[in-house]
Short mmCIF file of C-alpha atoms (C1' of nucleotides) in Angstrom, two decimals:
data_model
loop_
_atom_site.label_atom_id
_atom_site.label_comp_id
_atom_site.label_asym_id
_atom_site.label_seq_id
_atom_site.Cartn_x
_atom_site.Cartn_y
_atom_site.Cartn_z
CA UNK A 1 -45.11 -40.54 94.74
CA UNK A 2 -47.67 -38.08 93.50
CA UNK A 3 -47.01 -34.51 94.46
CA UNK A 4 -50.04 -32.88 96.02
CA UNK A 5 -48.51 -29.43 95.92
CA UNK A 6 -49.62 -27.21 93.05
CA UNK A 7 -47.46 -27.11 89.95
CA UNK A 8 -45.25 -24.07 89.85
CA UNK A 9 -44.10 -22.91 86.45
CA UNK A 10 -40.75 -21.84 87.71
CA UNK A 11 -39.18 -21.39 91.12
CA UNK A 12 -39.93 -17.86 92.19
CA UNK A 13 -36.88 -15.68 91.82
CA UNK A 14 -34.99 -15.48 95.08
CA UNK A 15 -34.25 -11.85 94.56
CA UNK A 16 -31.17 -10.41 96.18
CA UNK A 17 -30.78 -6.78 97.15
CA UNK A 18 -28.22 -6.41 94.38
CA UNK A 19 -30.74 -7.55 91.77
CA UNK A 20 -33.42 -5.34 93.21
CA UNK A 21 -31.09 -2.38 93.35
CA UNK A 22 -29.96 -2.96 89.75
CA UNK A 23 -33.57 -3.05 88.60
CA UNK A 24 -34.51 0.05 90.55
CA UNK A 25 -31.45 1.95 89.39
CA UNK A 26 -32.09 0.91 85.80
CA UNK A 27 -35.63 2.22 86.00
CA UNK A 28 -34.42 5.44 87.60
CA UNK A 29 -32.04 6.02 84.71
CA UNK A 30 -34.48 5.04 81.97
CA UNK A 31 -37.28 7.19 83.35
CA UNK A 32 -34.89 10.11 83.47
CA UNK A 33 -35.17 10.71 87.18
CA UNK A 34 -31.41 10.57 86.86
CA UNK A 35 -30.70 12.57 83.72
CA UNK A 36 -27.85 11.72 81.31
CA UNK A 37 -24.64 13.12 82.73
CA UNK A 38 -25.92 13.31 86.29
CA UNK A 39 -23.56 12.02 89.00
CA UNK A 40 -24.44 8.82 90.83
CA UNK A 41 -23.44 9.04 94.49
CA UNK A 42 -23.32 5.75 96.30
CA UNK A 43 -24.10 6.78 99.85
CA UNK A 44 -27.08 8.93 98.94
CA UNK A 45 -28.49 6.31 96.60
CA UNK A 46 -28.03 3.52 99.12
CA UNK A 47 -29.85 5.53 101.76
CA UNK A 48 -32.71 6.29 99.41
CA UNK A 49 -32.99 2.60 98.55
CA UNK A 50 -32.75 1.59 102.18
CA UNK A 51 -29.80 -0.75 101.65
CA UNK A 52 -26.10 -0.66 102.38
CA UNK A 53 -23.50 0.35 99.84
CA UNK A 54 -22.13 -3.16 99.22
CA UNK A 55 -25.00 -4.57 97.13
CA UNK A 56 -25.54 -1.17 95.52
CA UNK A 57 -21.94 -1.06 94.34
CA UNK A 58 -22.39 -4.42 92.65
CA UNK A 59 -25.57 -3.17 91.02
CA UNK A 60 -23.70 -0.10 89.76
CA UNK A 61 -21.02 -2.36 88.24
CA UNK A 62 -23.82 -4.16 86.44
CA UNK A 63 -25.16 -0.97 84.88
CA UNK A 64 -21.64 0.09 84.00
CA UNK A 65 -21.30 -3.07 81.94
CA UNK A 66 -24.66 -2.37 80.34
CA UNK A 67 -23.42 1.04 79.32
CA UNK A 68 -26.11 2.95 81.18
CA UNK A 69 -23.53 4.40 83.55
CA UNK A 70 -19.97 5.48 82.86
CA UNK A 71 -16.89 5.84 85.03
CA UNK A 72 -13.90 7.79 83.78
CA UNK A 73 -11.30 6.54 86.25
CA UNK A 74 -10.97 5.04 89.70
CA UNK A 75 -12.21 7.32 92.46
CA UNK A 76 -13.64 9.51 89.74
CA UNK A 77 -17.23 8.77 90.51
CA UNK A 78 -19.78 7.40 88.08
CA UNK A 79 -22.34 9.36 86.07
CA UNK A 80 -25.30 8.50 83.92
CA UNK A 81 -24.13 7.91 80.36
CA UNK A 82 -24.49 11.09 78.29
CA UNK A 83 -26.30 11.11 74.96
CA UNK A 84 -23.83 11.13 72.11
CA UNK A 85 -24.27 11.13 68.34
CA UNK A 86 -21.31 8.85 67.72
CA UNK A 87 -22.57 6.25 70.15
CA UNK A 88 -26.02 6.50 68.59
CA UNK A 89 -24.58 5.80 65.14
CA UNK A 90 -22.66 2.83 66.50
CA UNK A 91 -25.75 1.52 68.21
CA UNK A 92 -27.74 1.50 65.01
CA UNK A 93 -25.03 0.16 62.69
CA UNK A 94 -24.12 -2.69 65.00
CA UNK A 95 -27.76 -3.37 65.68
CA UNK A 96 -28.38 -3.66 61.98
CA UNK A 97 -25.62 -6.25 61.66
CA UNK A 98 -26.94 -8.24 64.60
CA UNK A 99 -30.52 -8.22 63.37
CA UNK A 100 -29.46 -9.29 59.89
CA UNK A 101 -27.54 -12.10 61.54
CA UNK A 102 -30.62 -13.02 63.58
CA UNK A 103 -32.79 -13.21 60.48
CA UNK A 104 -30.23 -15.31 58.63
CA UNK A 105 -30.31 -17.73 61.52
CA UNK A 106 -34.06 -17.91 61.90
CA UNK A 107 -34.97 -17.73 58.23
CA UNK A 108 -35.30 -21.42 57.39
CA UNK A 109 -36.72 -22.21 60.79
CA UNK A 110 -39.60 -19.77 60.69
CA UNK A 111 -42.74 -21.62 61.72
CA UNK A 112 -46.31 -20.70 62.56
CA UNK A 113 -45.39 -19.93 66.15
CA UNK A 114 -42.85 -17.40 64.91
CA UNK A 115 -45.23 -15.77 62.47
CA UNK A 116 -47.98 -15.66 65.05
CA UNK A 117 -45.73 -14.15 67.72
CA UNK A 118 -44.56 -11.57 65.23
CA UNK A 119 -48.00 -10.40 64.12
CA UNK A 120 -49.23 -10.54 67.68
CA UNK A 121 -46.55 -8.20 68.95
CA UNK A 122 -47.09 -6.00 65.92
CA UNK A 123 -50.75 -5.70 66.78
CA UNK A 124 -49.84 -4.83 70.36
CA UNK A 125 -47.46 -2.15 69.10
CA UNK A 126 -50.08 -0.64 66.79
CA UNK A 127 -52.62 -0.59 69.56
CA UNK A 128 -50.22 1.09 71.99
CA UNK A 129 -49.55 3.78 69.40
CA UNK A 130 -53.25 4.28 68.79
CA UNK A 131 -53.82 4.73 72.48
CA UNK A 132 -51.11 7.39 72.57
CA UNK A 133 -49.37 5.37 75.30
CA UNK A 134 -45.77 6.29 74.56
CA UNK A 135 -44.16 4.21 77.25
CA UNK A 136 -46.07 1.14 76.14
CA UNK A 137 -45.11 1.88 72.55
CA UNK A 138 -41.43 1.72 73.38
CA UNK A 139 -41.87 -1.50 75.33
CA UNK A 140 -43.91 -2.97 72.49
CA UNK A 141 -41.28 -2.11 69.92
CA UNK A 142 -38.63 -3.81 72.03
CA UNK A 143 -40.89 -6.83 72.38
CA UNK A 144 -41.39 -6.98 68.64
CA UNK A 145 -37.71 -7.09 67.83
CA UNK A 146 -37.15 -9.42 70.75
CA UNK A 147 -39.30 -12.01 69.02
CA UNK A 148 -36.74 -12.24 66.25
CA UNK A 149 -33.75 -12.46 68.57
CA UNK A 150 -35.43 -15.10 70.70
CA UNK A 151 -36.45 -17.14 67.69
CA UNK A 152 -32.88 -17.24 66.44
CA UNK A 153 -32.10 -19.50 69.37
CA UNK A 154 -28.60 -18.12 69.72
CA UNK A 155 -27.63 -17.44 73.32
CA UNK A 156 -24.63 -15.29 72.55
CA UNK A 157 -26.58 -13.20 70.06
CA UNK A 158 -29.27 -12.64 72.65
CA UNK A 159 -26.66 -11.44 75.08
CA UNK A 160 -25.14 -9.00 72.60
CA UNK A 161 -28.60 -7.71 71.80
CA UNK A 162 -29.29 -7.18 75.49
CA UNK A 163 -26.11 -5.15 75.82
CA UNK A 164 -27.27 -2.92 72.99
CA UNK A 165 -30.88 -2.80 74.06
CA UNK A 166 -30.07 -1.13 77.36
CA UNK A 167 -28.29 1.75 75.68
CA UNK A 168 -30.96 2.03 73.04
CA UNK A 169 -33.59 2.32 75.74
CA UNK A 170 -31.65 5.24 77.17
CA UNK A 171 -31.92 7.17 73.90
CA UNK A 172 -35.53 6.29 73.25
CA UNK A 173 -36.53 7.20 76.78
CA UNK A 174 -34.82 10.57 76.54
CA UNK A 175 -36.52 11.17 73.21
CA UNK A 176 -39.77 10.09 74.77
CA UNK A 177 -39.50 12.61 77.57
CA UNK A 178 -38.46 15.46 75.31
CA UNK A 179 -41.32 15.25 72.83
CA UNK A 180 -44.87 14.41 73.52
CA UNK A 181 -44.84 11.97 70.59
CA UNK A 182 -41.86 9.71 71.00
CA UNK A 183 -43.00 6.29 69.85
CA UNK A 184 -42.53 4.98 66.34
CA UNK A 185 -44.92 5.96 63.56
CA UNK A 186 -47.97 3.78 63.28
CA UNK A 187 -46.91 2.22 59.98
CA UNK A 188 -43.19 2.14 60.73
CA UNK A 189 -43.13 -1.64 61.05
CA UNK A 190 -45.56 -2.64 58.32
CA UNK A 191 -42.89 -3.36 55.74
CA UNK A 192 -40.71 -4.93 58.40
CA UNK A 193 -43.36 -7.48 59.28
CA UNK A 194 -44.30 -8.09 55.68
CA UNK A 195 -40.75 -8.94 54.68
CA UNK A 196 -40.06 -10.86 57.88
CA UNK A 197 -42.86 -13.25 57.00
CA UNK A 198 -42.19 -13.15 53.27
CA UNK A 199 -39.95 -15.36 51.16
CA UNK A 200 -37.13 -13.01 50.23
CA UNK A 201 -34.23 -12.83 52.68
CA UNK A 202 -32.39 -10.24 50.62
CA UNK A 203 -35.42 -7.99 50.68
CA UNK A 204 -35.52 -8.37 54.45
CA UNK A 205 -31.84 -7.39 54.67
CA UNK A 206 -32.56 -4.25 52.72
CA UNK A 207 -35.62 -3.46 54.79
CA UNK A 208 -33.52 -3.81 57.94
CA UNK A 209 -30.98 -1.29 56.68
CA UNK A 210 -33.75 1.14 55.76
CA UNK A 211 -35.61 0.62 59.00
CA UNK A 212 -32.51 1.23 61.10
CA UNK A 213 -31.50 4.22 59.02
CA UNK A 214 -34.87 5.83 59.66
CA UNK A 215 -34.61 5.15 63.38
CA UNK A 216 -31.09 6.52 63.52
CA UNK A 217 -32.08 9.70 61.70
CA UNK A 218 -34.80 10.36 64.23
CA UNK A 219 -32.44 9.88 67.15
CA UNK A 220 -29.73 12.02 65.57
CA UNK A 221 -32.16 14.86 64.91
CA UNK A 222 -33.23 14.68 68.53
CA UNK A 223 -29.65 14.79 69.80
CA UNK A 224 -28.78 17.75 67.60
CA UNK A 225 -31.82 19.72 68.68
CA UNK A 226 -31.02 18.92 72.26
CA UNK A 227 -27.47 20.15 71.95
CA UNK A 228 -28.27 23.52 70.43
CA UNK A 229 -31.06 23.93 72.92
CA UNK A 230 -28.52 23.47 75.71
CA UNK A 231 -26.19 26.11 74.32
CA UNK B 1 2.39 28.68 79.91
CA UNK B 2 4.99 26.09 79.04
CA UNK B 3 5.08 23.05 81.26
CA UNK B 4 8.51 22.54 82.78
CA UNK B 5 7.60 19.25 84.41
CA UNK B 6 9.12 16.18 82.77
CA UNK B 7 7.02 14.43 80.16
CA UNK B 8 5.36 11.35 81.58
CA UNK B 9 4.43 8.65 79.12
CA UNK B 10 1.18 7.87 80.81
CA UNK B 11 -0.36 8.51 84.20
CA UNK B 12 0.49 5.53 86.33
CA UNK B 13 -2.51 3.23 86.62
CA UNK B 14 -4.39 3.86 89.82
CA UNK B 15 -5.12 0.19 90.20
CA UNK B 16 -7.76 -0.88 92.65
CA UNK B 17 -7.81 -4.26 94.35
CA UNK B 18 -10.91 -5.11 92.33
CA UNK B 19 -9.07 -4.55 89.07
CA UNK B 20 -6.08 -6.49 90.28
CA UNK B 21 -8.28 -9.33 91.49
CA UNK B 22 -10.16 -9.43 88.19
CA UNK B 23 -6.90 -9.65 86.28
CA UNK B 24 -5.50 -12.35 88.56
CA UNK B 25 -8.69 -14.36 88.48
CA UNK B 26 -8.89 -14.08 84.71
CA UNK B 27 -5.36 -15.41 84.39
CA UNK B 28 -6.12 -18.21 86.83
CA UNK B 29 -9.06 -19.32 84.71
CA UNK B 30 -7.30 -18.97 81.37
CA UNK B 31 -4.22 -20.85 82.51
CA UNK B 32 -6.45 -23.65 83.73
CA UNK B 33 -5.37 -23.47 87.35
CA UNK B 34 -9.12 -23.31 87.82
CA UNK B 35 -10.45 -25.89 85.38
CA UNK B 36 -13.77 -25.48 83.53
CA UNK B 37 -16.57 -26.49 85.86
CA UNK B 38 -14.54 -25.97 89.01
CA UNK B 39 -16.28 -24.11 91.85
CA UNK B 40 -15.10 -20.64 92.76
CA UNK B 41 -15.27 -20.08 96.51
CA UNK B 42 -15.03 -16.48 97.61
CA UNK B 43 -13.45 -16.83 101.03
CA UNK B 44 -10.71 -19.19 99.90
CA UNK B 45 -9.88 -17.11 96.86
CA UNK B 46 -9.84 -13.89 98.83
CA UNK B 47 -7.44 -15.40 101.33
CA UNK B 48 -5.15 -16.66 98.62
CA UNK B 49 -5.14 -13.22 97.00
CA UNK B 50 -4.61 -11.50 100.32
CA UNK B 51 -7.66 -9.27 100.00
CA UNK B 52 -11.12 -9.15 101.53
CA UNK B 53 -14.20 -10.55 99.87
CA UNK B 54 -15.75 -7.20 98.90
CA UNK B 55 -13.44 -6.30 96.00
CA UNK B 56 -13.19 -9.95 95.00
CA UNK B 57 -16.96 -10.20 94.69
CA UNK B 58 -16.97 -7.25 92.31
CA UNK B 59 -14.20 -8.87 90.30
CA UNK B 60 -16.22 -12.08 90.12
CA UNK B 61 -19.21 -10.11 88.80
CA UNK B 62 -16.91 -8.77 86.11
CA UNK B 63 -15.88 -12.25 84.98
CA UNK B 64 -19.50 -13.38 85.10
CA UNK B 65 -20.33 -10.69 82.56
CA UNK B 66 -17.40 -11.79 80.44
CA UNK B 67 -18.75 -15.31 80.43
CA UNK B 68 -15.67 -16.86 82.02
CA UNK B 69 -17.67 -17.74 85.12
CA UNK B 70 -21.26 -18.85 85.44
CA UNK B 71 -23.80 -18.70 88.25
CA UNK B 72 -26.92 -20.81 88.05
CA UNK B 73 -28.96 -19.04 90.70
CA UNK B 74 -28.60 -16.91 93.81
CA UNK B 75 -26.79 -18.66 96.65
CA UNK B 76 -25.87 -21.33 94.12
CA UNK B 77 -22.21 -20.50 93.97
CA UNK B 78 -20.28 -19.69 90.83
CA UNK B 79 -18.18 -22.05 88.77
CA UNK B 80 -15.76 -21.71 85.90
CA UNK B 81 -17.71 -21.85 82.65
CA UNK B 82 -17.73 -25.39 81.25
CA UNK B 83 -16.71 -26.17 77.68
CA UNK B 84 -19.75 -26.71 75.52
CA UNK B 85 -20.15 -27.49 71.84
CA UNK B 86 -23.24 -25.30 71.45
CA UNK B 87 -21.53 -22.30 72.95
CA UNK B 88 -18.50 -22.95 70.75
CA UNK B 89 -20.68 -22.93 67.64
CA UNK B 90 -22.33 -19.71 68.77
CA UNK B 91 -18.97 -18.14 69.46
CA UNK B 92 -17.73 -18.80 65.96
CA UNK B 93 -20.91 -17.91 64.08
CA UNK B 94 -21.35 -14.62 65.91
CA UNK B 95 -17.66 -13.91 65.62
CA UNK B 96 -17.89 -14.37 61.88
CA UNK B 97 -20.70 -11.85 61.68
CA UNK B 98 -18.80 -9.33 63.80
CA UNK B 99 -15.60 -9.68 61.84
CA UNK B 100 -17.43 -9.31 58.54
CA UNK B 101 -18.99 -6.18 59.97
CA UNK B 102 -15.56 -4.96 61.05
CA UNK B 103 -14.13 -5.43 57.57
CA UNK B 104 -17.08 -3.69 55.95
CA UNK B 105 -16.42 -0.74 58.21
CA UNK B 106 -12.70 -0.57 57.72
CA UNK B 107 -12.59 -1.53 54.03
CA UNK B 108 -12.54 1.91 52.43
CA UNK B 109 -10.44 3.35 55.20
CA UNK B 110 -7.59 0.88 54.95
CA UNK B 111 -4.33 2.81 54.87
CA UNK B 112 -0.65 2.01 55.07
CA UNK B 113 -0.74 1.98 58.84
CA UNK B 114 -3.43 -0.69 58.74
CA UNK B 115 -1.61 -2.83 56.21
CA UNK B 116 1.64 -2.48 58.09
CA UNK B 117 0.08 -3.38 61.45
CA UNK B 118 -1.56 -6.38 59.84
CA UNK B 119 1.57 -7.82 58.25
CA UNK B 120 3.56 -7.00 61.35
CA UNK B 121 1.28 -8.97 63.64
CA UNK B 122 1.17 -11.75 61.06
CA UNK B 123 4.94 -11.95 61.13
CA UNK B 124 4.86 -12.07 64.93
CA UNK B 125 2.33 -14.88 64.79
CA UNK B 126 4.40 -16.90 62.32
CA UNK B 127 7.48 -16.43 64.40
CA UNK B 128 5.72 -17.55 67.59
CA UNK B 129 4.55 -20.68 65.81
CA UNK B 130 8.03 -21.38 64.51
CA UNK B 131 9.43 -21.09 67.99
CA UNK B 132 6.85 -23.60 69.23
CA UNK B 133 5.72 -21.02 71.79
CA UNK B 134 2.09 -21.99 72.08
CA UNK B 135 1.07 -19.36 74.59
CA UNK B 136 2.61 -16.63 72.47
CA UNK B 137 0.89 -18.07 69.40
CA UNK B 138 -2.51 -17.65 70.98
CA UNK B 139 -1.72 -14.12 72.10
CA UNK B 140 -0.40 -13.30 68.64
CA UNK B 141 -3.52 -14.61 66.94
CA UNK B 142 -5.68 -12.45 69.19
CA UNK B 143 -3.45 -9.48 68.43
CA UNK B 144 -3.80 -10.10 64.71
CA UNK B 145 -7.59 -10.07 64.74
CA UNK B 146 -7.53 -7.19 67.19
CA UNK B 147 -5.87 -5.04 64.54
CA UNK B 148 -8.99 -5.33 62.42
CA UNK B 149 -11.39 -4.56 65.24
CA UNK B 150 -9.34 -1.59 66.38
CA UNK B 151 -9.05 -0.23 62.87
CA UNK B 152 -12.81 -0.31 62.45
CA UNK B 153 -12.98 2.52 64.98
CA UNK B 154 -16.30 1.33 66.34
CA UNK B 155 -16.43 1.38 70.13
CA UNK B 156 -19.47 -0.79 70.49
CA UNK B 157 -18.08 -3.38 68.10
CA UNK B 158 -14.87 -3.46 70.08
CA UNK B 159 -16.86 -4.11 73.22
CA UNK B 160 -18.83 -6.95 71.68
CA UNK B 161 -15.61 -8.45 70.41
CA UNK B 162 -14.11 -8.24 73.88
CA UNK B 163 -17.09 -10.10 75.30
CA UNK B 164 -16.53 -12.88 72.79
CA UNK B 165 -12.76 -12.85 73.03
CA UNK B 166 -12.78 -13.81 76.69
CA UNK B 167 -14.83 -16.93 76.07
CA UNK B 168 -12.79 -17.79 73.01
CA UNK B 169 -9.62 -17.58 75.07
CA UNK B 170 -11.13 -20.11 77.45
CA UNK B 171 -11.54 -22.66 74.67
CA UNK B 172 -8.18 -22.01 73.08
CA UNK B 173 -6.40 -22.21 76.41
CA UNK B 174 -8.04 -25.54 77.24
CA UNK B 175 -7.12 -26.83 73.82
CA UNK B 176 -3.61 -25.53 74.36
CA UNK B 177 -3.20 -27.44 77.61
CA UNK B 178 -4.66 -30.65 76.25
CA UNK B 179 -2.44 -31.01 73.20
CA UNK B 180 1.18 -30.17 72.82
CA UNK B 181 0.41 -28.36 69.55
CA UNK B 182 -2.41 -25.94 70.22
CA UNK B 183 -1.64 -22.87 68.15
CA UNK B 184 -2.95 -22.31 64.65
CA UNK B 185 -1.20 -23.89 61.69
CA UNK B 186 1.66 -21.89 60.29
CA UNK B 187 -0.14 -21.00 57.07
CA UNK B 188 -3.60 -20.68 58.59
CA UNK B 189 -3.67 -16.91 58.16
CA UNK B 190 -1.92 -16.55 54.82
CA UNK B 191 -5.12 -16.29 52.81
CA UNK B 192 -6.69 -14.17 55.52
CA UNK B 193 -3.97 -11.55 55.27
CA UNK B 194 -3.86 -11.69 51.49
CA UNK B 195 -7.57 -11.00 51.16
CA UNK B 196 -7.56 -8.45 53.97
CA UNK B 197 -5.09 -6.35 52.04
CA UNK B 198 -6.55 -7.20 48.66
CA UNK B 199 -9.24 -5.39 46.67
CA UNK B 200 -12.16 -7.83 46.89
CA UNK B 201 -14.44 -7.42 49.89
CA UNK B 202 -16.64 -10.33 48.86
CA UNK B 203 -13.61 -12.60 48.70
CA UNK B 204 -12.70 -11.46 52.20
CA UNK B 205 -16.21 -12.29 53.40
CA UNK B 206 -15.89 -15.78 52.00
CA UNK B 207 -12.42 -16.21 53.48
CA UNK B 208 -13.78 -15.18 56.88
CA UNK B 209 -16.47 -17.83 56.74
CA UNK B 210 -13.93 -20.46 55.73
CA UNK B 211 -11.41 -19.35 58.32
CA UNK B 212 -13.95 -19.46 61.12
CA UNK B 213 -15.32 -22.77 59.96
CA UNK B 214 -11.87 -24.30 60.15
CA UNK B 215 -11.30 -22.88 63.63
CA UNK B 216 -14.67 -24.12 64.81
CA UNK B 217 -14.03 -27.61 63.50
CA UNK B 218 -10.81 -27.80 65.45
CA UNK B 219 -12.47 -26.68 68.65
CA UNK B 220 -15.41 -29.04 68.18
CA UNK B 221 -13.14 -32.03 67.60
CA UNK B 222 -11.29 -31.14 70.76
CA UNK B 223 -14.49 -30.89 72.80
CA UNK B 224 -15.76 -34.22 71.48
CA UNK B 225 -12.50 -36.01 72.25
CA UNK B 226 -12.51 -34.46 75.67
CA UNK B 227 -16.01 -35.66 76.39
CA UNK B 228 -15.48 -39.29 75.47
CA UNK B 229 -12.20 -39.23 77.31
CA UNK B 230 -14.05 -38.14 80.42
CA UNK B 231 -16.52 -41.02 80.16
"C1'" DG C 1 -0.53 39.39 92.27
"C1'" DC C 2 0.64 34.74 91.21
"C1'" DT C 3 2.08 30.12 92.20
"C1'" DC C 4 2.76 26.46 95.13
"C1'" DT C 5 1.63 23.75 99.26
"C1'" DG C 6 -0.97 22.12 103.13
"C1'" DT C 7 -5.51 21.16 104.84
"C1'" DC C 8 -10.39 19.93 104.76
"C1'" DG C 9 -14.70 17.82 103.43
"C1'" DA C 10 -16.88 14.68 100.44
"C1'" DT C 11 -16.77 10.34 98.13
"C1'" DT C 12 -14.97 5.96 96.83
"C1'" DG C 13 -12.42 1.67 97.96
"C1'" DT C 14 -11.73 -1.86 101.48
"C1'" DC C 15 -12.32 -4.50 105.59
"C1'" DG C 16 -14.00 -7.78 109.26
"C1'" DA C 17 -18.15 -9.41 111.24
"C1'" DC C 18 -22.96 -10.93 111.06
"C1'" DA C 19 -27.19 -12.99 109.03
"C1'" DG C 20 -29.49 -16.04 105.92
"C1'" DT C 21 -29.56 -19.93 102.69
"C1'" DA C 22 -28.80 -24.49 100.41
"C1'" DG C 23 -27.14 -28.80 100.69
"C1'" DA C 24 -24.80 -32.59 103.40
"C1'" DA C 25 -24.83 -35.48 107.35
"C1'" DC C 26 -27.32 -37.40 110.76
"C1'" DT C 27 -31.37 -39.03 113.27
"C1'" DT C 28 -35.91 -40.54 113.54
"C1'" DT C 29 -39.89 -43.13 112.09
"C1'" DG C 30 -42.81 -46.19 109.48
"C1'" DC D 1 -34.25 -50.75 105.11
"C1'" DA D 2 -36.20 -46.57 102.94
"C1'" DA D 3 -38.27 -42.15 103.46
"C1'" DA D 4 -39.03 -38.16 105.95
"C1'" DG D 5 -37.61 -34.95 109.26
"C1'" DT D 6 -33.78 -32.60 111.77
"C1'" DT D 7 -29.39 -30.71 112.79
"C1'" DC D 8 -24.88 -29.09 111.00
"C1'" DT D 9 -21.88 -26.87 108.15
"C1'" DA D 10 -19.98 -24.29 104.58
"C1'" DC D 11 -20.98 -20.80 101.85
"C1'" DT D 12 -23.11 -16.52 99.97
"C1'" DG D 13 -25.40 -12.02 100.79
"C1'" DT D 14 -25.40 -7.96 103.66
"C1'" DC D 15 -23.95 -4.57 106.90
"C1'" DG D 16 -21.56 -0.67 109.38
"C1'" DA D 17 -17.12 1.20 110.06
"C1'" DC D 18 -12.41 2.42 108.52
"C1'" DA D 19 -8.85 3.91 105.15
"C1'" DA D 20 -7.42 6.00 100.89
"C1'" DT D 21 -8.15 9.33 97.38
"C1'" DC D 22 -9.82 13.41 94.97
"C1'" DG D 23 -11.12 18.44 94.32
"C1'" DA D 24 -11.59 22.80 96.39
"C1'" DC D 25 -10.02 26.16 99.22
"C1'" DA D 26 -7.01 29.00 102.01
"C1'" DG D 27 -2.57 30.55 103.42
"C1'" DA D 28 2.59 30.93 102.78
"C1'" DG D 29 6.33 32.33 99.96
"C1'" DC D 30 8.22 34.68 95.94
#
DNA sequence: GCTCTGTCGATTGTCGACAGTAGAACTTTG
DNA sequence: CAAAGTTCTACTGTCGACAATCGACAGAGC
């Protein structure tokens, strides 16, 4: 029983309107077309997407769980999550813990595929920075860290990381729009990669704390500037 | 401008059908009235709850995010999450990391209120075990660990813990129904409390790893027995 | 003038009905 | 009898309309 049909890598995603709406809404938030704090009105949004409110509501619930939208109480309406220094600090401290955990898990299982994926994504990040493509830089940085989380082979960890990643993207994207130069510095990940491939796990732990601390400082400075600019 | 109106403890909860349905469905899963692996059919459930499918669907999405339900693909139908040894291992390893993180955060801020809440919930747990009230034992153990997560004052951590807690409850509840004696051993948390109040953070870290390892072993044994019993 | 109350418009929460899909049951065909 | 094709059915995904709720505003009463 040979199959004459061409091999398909994976069944193409039967996309529902809810999934499409969630994706579109996510992009709208991350590109800032809906600014932090802006109200999200169901009827208007549904009309603009050309769908009914039912699937859109489910998509909104999805983004609420991701932390990109917030709802204060029932019938209160939902808004885009505002930028907040406390949340930013929590993002980076928890992210540090998760990434340390990821490295502890992957450490003894690091193979050539891991090292190659790491340096490959690092090269892509460097190139994106060189080309002054800020949006690509952000995506590349996510991809770089994603390599580690994927390699850990820990489903629950991956899920927790995803929950954080969404919020993080919100801050980076806002930063990106505010300045012309939003992406990470060109050499920001050199030490990170070096230690990630190296032999010393403790050194990697320390590097992670430093790396995150630097990232957090940048975000906090941005938030502070933004606040006094608003006043 | 003194307020003459009577003091109200808290604004009465404007509960929506979606919230009510989510709560009811969660209880149904955790009490095993819907066993792991069982299909969840919208129309039937909505009828039995006396509501329409729209709010129920949103409630189902909520439980999907909590990991209590799973959906393989669109139009595939959702089922109660099955018990799985790999997921159990992930639950306990990640939980260890989170709880270590929580203690690191709270360590220098431990005050009398913290210590009192801890010993209080420990007493409640011991009492529930003595009274052979298994359901109360589980609730009390959650409450005990919750004290730590709350005290850490880290919103994002609390959220990650909640995501894990739901799944954990699924395993504990199944274990609870299978055996007559499901709750933790009477002295299982003695060392935990002692170190949590004590001066040595490193000792607490080690105790956490041991504590979780013991819990994981119990759950894994249960899953294995369950599997061969099914065959 | 100030406070309270009733009303209105806008928005969210809910409903019943319809359309589309996947899998089971059945029929056909070699 | 087995394999492929064809209905059938139960279910999920989607829709438009209705009901409940909130915030703002205007008018009544003091």
